[in-house]
Structure formats: structure tokens, C-alpha cells
């Protein structure tokens, strides 16, 4: 039997220790802070995430290997989530949430990339698939970003 816990302003549904969770966010909640708060609350080791619904005040990024920098762009309207996938891991500074998303506006055009920041909008629902092991990110020696090891060069 699933149960519902109201914590940190989000509704959480869960059945077993490693069964998926549904994190339903309130409008205006910061997506990343909500996921991190829940990861701490649930004492997750690591997780895979997926999402549907809508986001607003979205900052997207594109990583340039040559400059080792992200180009960032802010989208201030509300956008439907066409695809949202990522993971929750650990890094030196604590929880590390890595998300990529494809979003669409009222013109039915999609855009996407590395999700850097976003707020929940109408019916933002994140499914968290807990892993029973801890994944720790490390700085890649060439890319200068935190990645999941091993570092393999083909």
C-alpha cells in the first residue's frame, strides 16, 4: 500500500524502500532545491529521475568542450516538459543533480539542453528511481566538469 507524506511543500508517494517516488511540486518551487531536499529527507544513495508537467523561469546551458564553459540562456515563460531525464549523485560539495530537458512553448517549438535552474509550474511531477548504491562524481581531468567515473578515452 502506497502512502503519502507531505514534506517541504511537496507530495510524495512511495511503496517500498527502493521503489520509485513521485515528487509533486508546488508552483514556484525550485526544481533543484526540491530534489536535493527530498534526496536528503529520504536518505537516498543515488537516483535516476524523470519528469513531466511544466516549468518556468528556466535556465538552460550548453557545454562547449573547447572553452570548458556553459553558454547559459534564461527562458522566463512557462514551458511544457516534453522530456526530462537525469540523475542524483554525490560530489565533493554534497548532492549533485544533473538534468537534461526538452521543453516546448505555446508556439509548439522545442528547445533543450542542460537544465541549470527552473521553477515548478502547473503540475510538475518528478519520478525518482532510487539506486541501492552511491554514485560519486569526480572532476574529469580534460573536461573540468564533474562526471561519473571511470574516465575512458577510446
Coordinates of C-alpha atoms in Angstrom, one line a residue:
X1 CA 0.0 0.0 0.0
X2 CA 1.4 3.4 -1.0
X3 CA 1.5 6.2 1.5
X4 CA 1.6 9.9 1.1
X5 CA 3.9 12.2 3.1
X6 CA 3.6 15.9 3.0
X7 CA 7.1 17.4 3.5
X8 CA 8.8 20.5 2.3
X9 CA 5.6 21.5 0.5
X10 CA 5.7 18.6 -1.9
X11 CA 3.5 15.5 -2.0
X12 CA 5.5 12.3 -2.0
X13 CA 4.1 8.8 -2.9
X14 CA 6.2 5.7 -2.1
X15 CA 5.6 2.0 -1.6
X16 CA 8.8 0.1 -0.8
X17 CA 12.4 1.1 0.2
X18 CA 13.7 1.1 -3.4
X19 CA 10.5 1.6 -5.3
X20 CA 10.1 4.9 -7.3
X21 CA 8.9 8.0 -5.6
X22 CA 6.6 10.6 -7.2
X23 CA 7.6 14.2 -6.1
X24 CA 4.7 16.5 -7.0
X25 CA 5.9 20.1 -6.7
X26 CA 4.0 23.3 -5.9
X27 CA 4.1 26.1 -8.4
X28 CA 7.1 28.3 -7.8
X29 CA 9.2 25.6 -6.0
X30 CA 12.8 25.5 -7.2
X31 CA 13.2 22.2 -9.0
X32 CA 16.8 21.5 -8.0
X33 CA 16.3 22.5 -4.3
X34 CA 13.2 20.4 -4.1
X35 CA 15.0 17.3 -5.5
X36 CA 18.0 17.9 -3.1
X37 CA 15.7 18.4 -0.1
X38 CA 13.9 15.2 -0.9
X39 CA 17.2 13.3 -1.5
X40 CA 18.3 14.3 2.0
X41 CA 14.9 13.6 3.5
X42 CA 14.7 10.1 2.0
X43 CA 18.4 9.4 2.7
X44 CA 18.9 8.4 -0.9
X45 CA 22.2 6.9 -2.0
X46 CA 21.8 8.0 -5.7
X47 CA 18.9 8.0 -8.1
X48 CA 17.7 8.3 -11.7
X49 CA 15.0 10.9 -12.4
X50 CA 12.3 11.6 -15.0
X51 CA 9.7 14.3 -15.1
X52 CA 6.6 15.6 -16.7
X53 CA 4.4 18.7 -16.3
X54 CA 5.6 22.3 -16.8
X55 CA 8.5 24.6 -15.8
X56 CA 9.0 28.3 -15.7
X57 CA 12.0 30.7 -15.3
X58 CA 14.2 28.1 -16.9
X59 CA 17.9 28.5 -17.3
X60 CA 19.4 26.1 -19.9
X61 CA 23.0 25.6 -20.8
X62 CA 25.2 24.2 -23.5
X63 CA 28.7 22.9 -22.6
X64 CA 31.5 23.9 -25.0
X65 CA 34.4 21.5 -24.8
X66 CA 36.8 23.9 -26.4
X67 CA 36.3 26.7 -23.8
X68 CA 35.1 24.4 -21.0
X69 CA 32.2 26.7 -20.3
X70 CA 28.5 26.6 -20.5
X71 CA 26.6 29.1 -22.6
X72 CA 23.5 30.0 -20.5
X73 CA 20.1 31.2 -21.5
X74 CA 17.2 32.2 -19.4
X75 CA 13.6 31.5 -20.6
X76 CA 11.1 33.4 -18.4
X77 CA 7.8 32.0 -19.6
X78 CA 6.1 28.7 -18.8
X79 CA 7.0 25.7 -20.8
X80 CA 5.7 22.1 -21.1
X81 CA 8.2 19.4 -20.4
X82 CA 8.5 17.2 -23.5
X83 CA 11.3 15.2 -21.9
X84 CA 13.2 15.5 -18.6
X85 CA 15.8 13.0 -17.5
X86 CA 18.7 13.0 -15.2
X87 CA 20.3 11.6 -12.0
X88 CA 21.0 12.5 -8.4
X89 CA 24.6 11.6 -7.3
X90 CA 27.1 12.9 -4.8
X91 CA 30.1 15.2 -5.4
X92 CA 32.6 16.9 -3.1
X93 CA 30.1 19.6 -2.1
X94 CA 27.2 17.2 -1.5
X95 CA 24.2 16.3 -3.7
X96 CA 24.7 16.8 -7.4
X97 CA 21.6 16.9 -9.6
X98 CA 22.3 16.6 -13.4
X99 CA 19.3 17.1 -15.7
X100 CA 18.7 17.4 -19.4
X101 CA 15.4 18.6 -20.7
X102 CA 13.4 19.3 -23.9
X103 CA 10.8 22.0 -23.4
X104 CA 8.1 23.4 -25.6
X105 CA 6.2 26.7 -25.6
X106 CA 2.8 27.8 -27.0
X107 CA 4.4 28.0 -30.5
X108 CA 4.9 24.2 -30.3
X109 CA 8.7 24.6 -30.9
X110 CA 11.0 22.5 -28.8
X111 CA 14.3 23.6 -27.3
X112 CA 16.5 21.8 -24.9
X113 CA 19.9 21.1 -23.3
X114 CA 21.5 21.0 -19.9
X115 CA 19.0 22.2 -17.3
X116 CA 20.7 24.6 -14.9
X117 CA 17.8 26.1 -13.0
X118 CA 14.0 26.1 -13.1
X119 CA 10.8 26.6 -11.1
X120 CA 7.9 24.3 -10.9
X121 CA 4.8 25.4 -12.8
X122 CA 1.5 23.7 -13.3
X123 CA 1.6 20.1 -12.3
X124 CA 5.4 19.5 -12.1
X125 CA 5.9 15.8 -11.3
X126 CA 9.3 14.2 -10.9
X127 CA 9.7 10.4 -10.6
X128 CA 12.7 9.4 -8.5
X129 CA 14.1 5.9 -9.1
X130 CA 16.4 5.2 -6.1
X131 CA 19.5 3.2 -6.6
X132 CA 20.8 0.9 -3.9
X133 CA 24.4 2.1 -4.2
X134 CA 26.1 5.5 -4.1
X135 CA 27.4 7.2 -7.2
X136 CA 30.2 9.8 -6.6
X137 CA 31.1 12.3 -9.3
X138 CA 34.7 13.3 -9.9
X139 CA 36.3 16.1 -11.9
X140 CA 37.2 14.9 -15.4
X141 CA 40.9 15.7 -16.0
X142 CA 40.3 17.1 -19.5
X143 CA 36.8 18.5 -19.4
X144 CA 37.0 20.2 -16.0
X145 CA 33.4 19.1 -15.1
X146 CA 32.2 16.6 -12.6
X147 CA 31.4 13.2 -14.3
X148 CA 30.7 9.7 -13.2
X149 CA 33.9 7.7 -13.4
X150 CA 35.6 5.8 -15.0
X151 CA 37.4 8.2 -17.3
X152 CA 37.7 6.3 -20.5
X153 CA 39.4 7.6 -23.6
X154 CA 38.7 5.5 -26.7

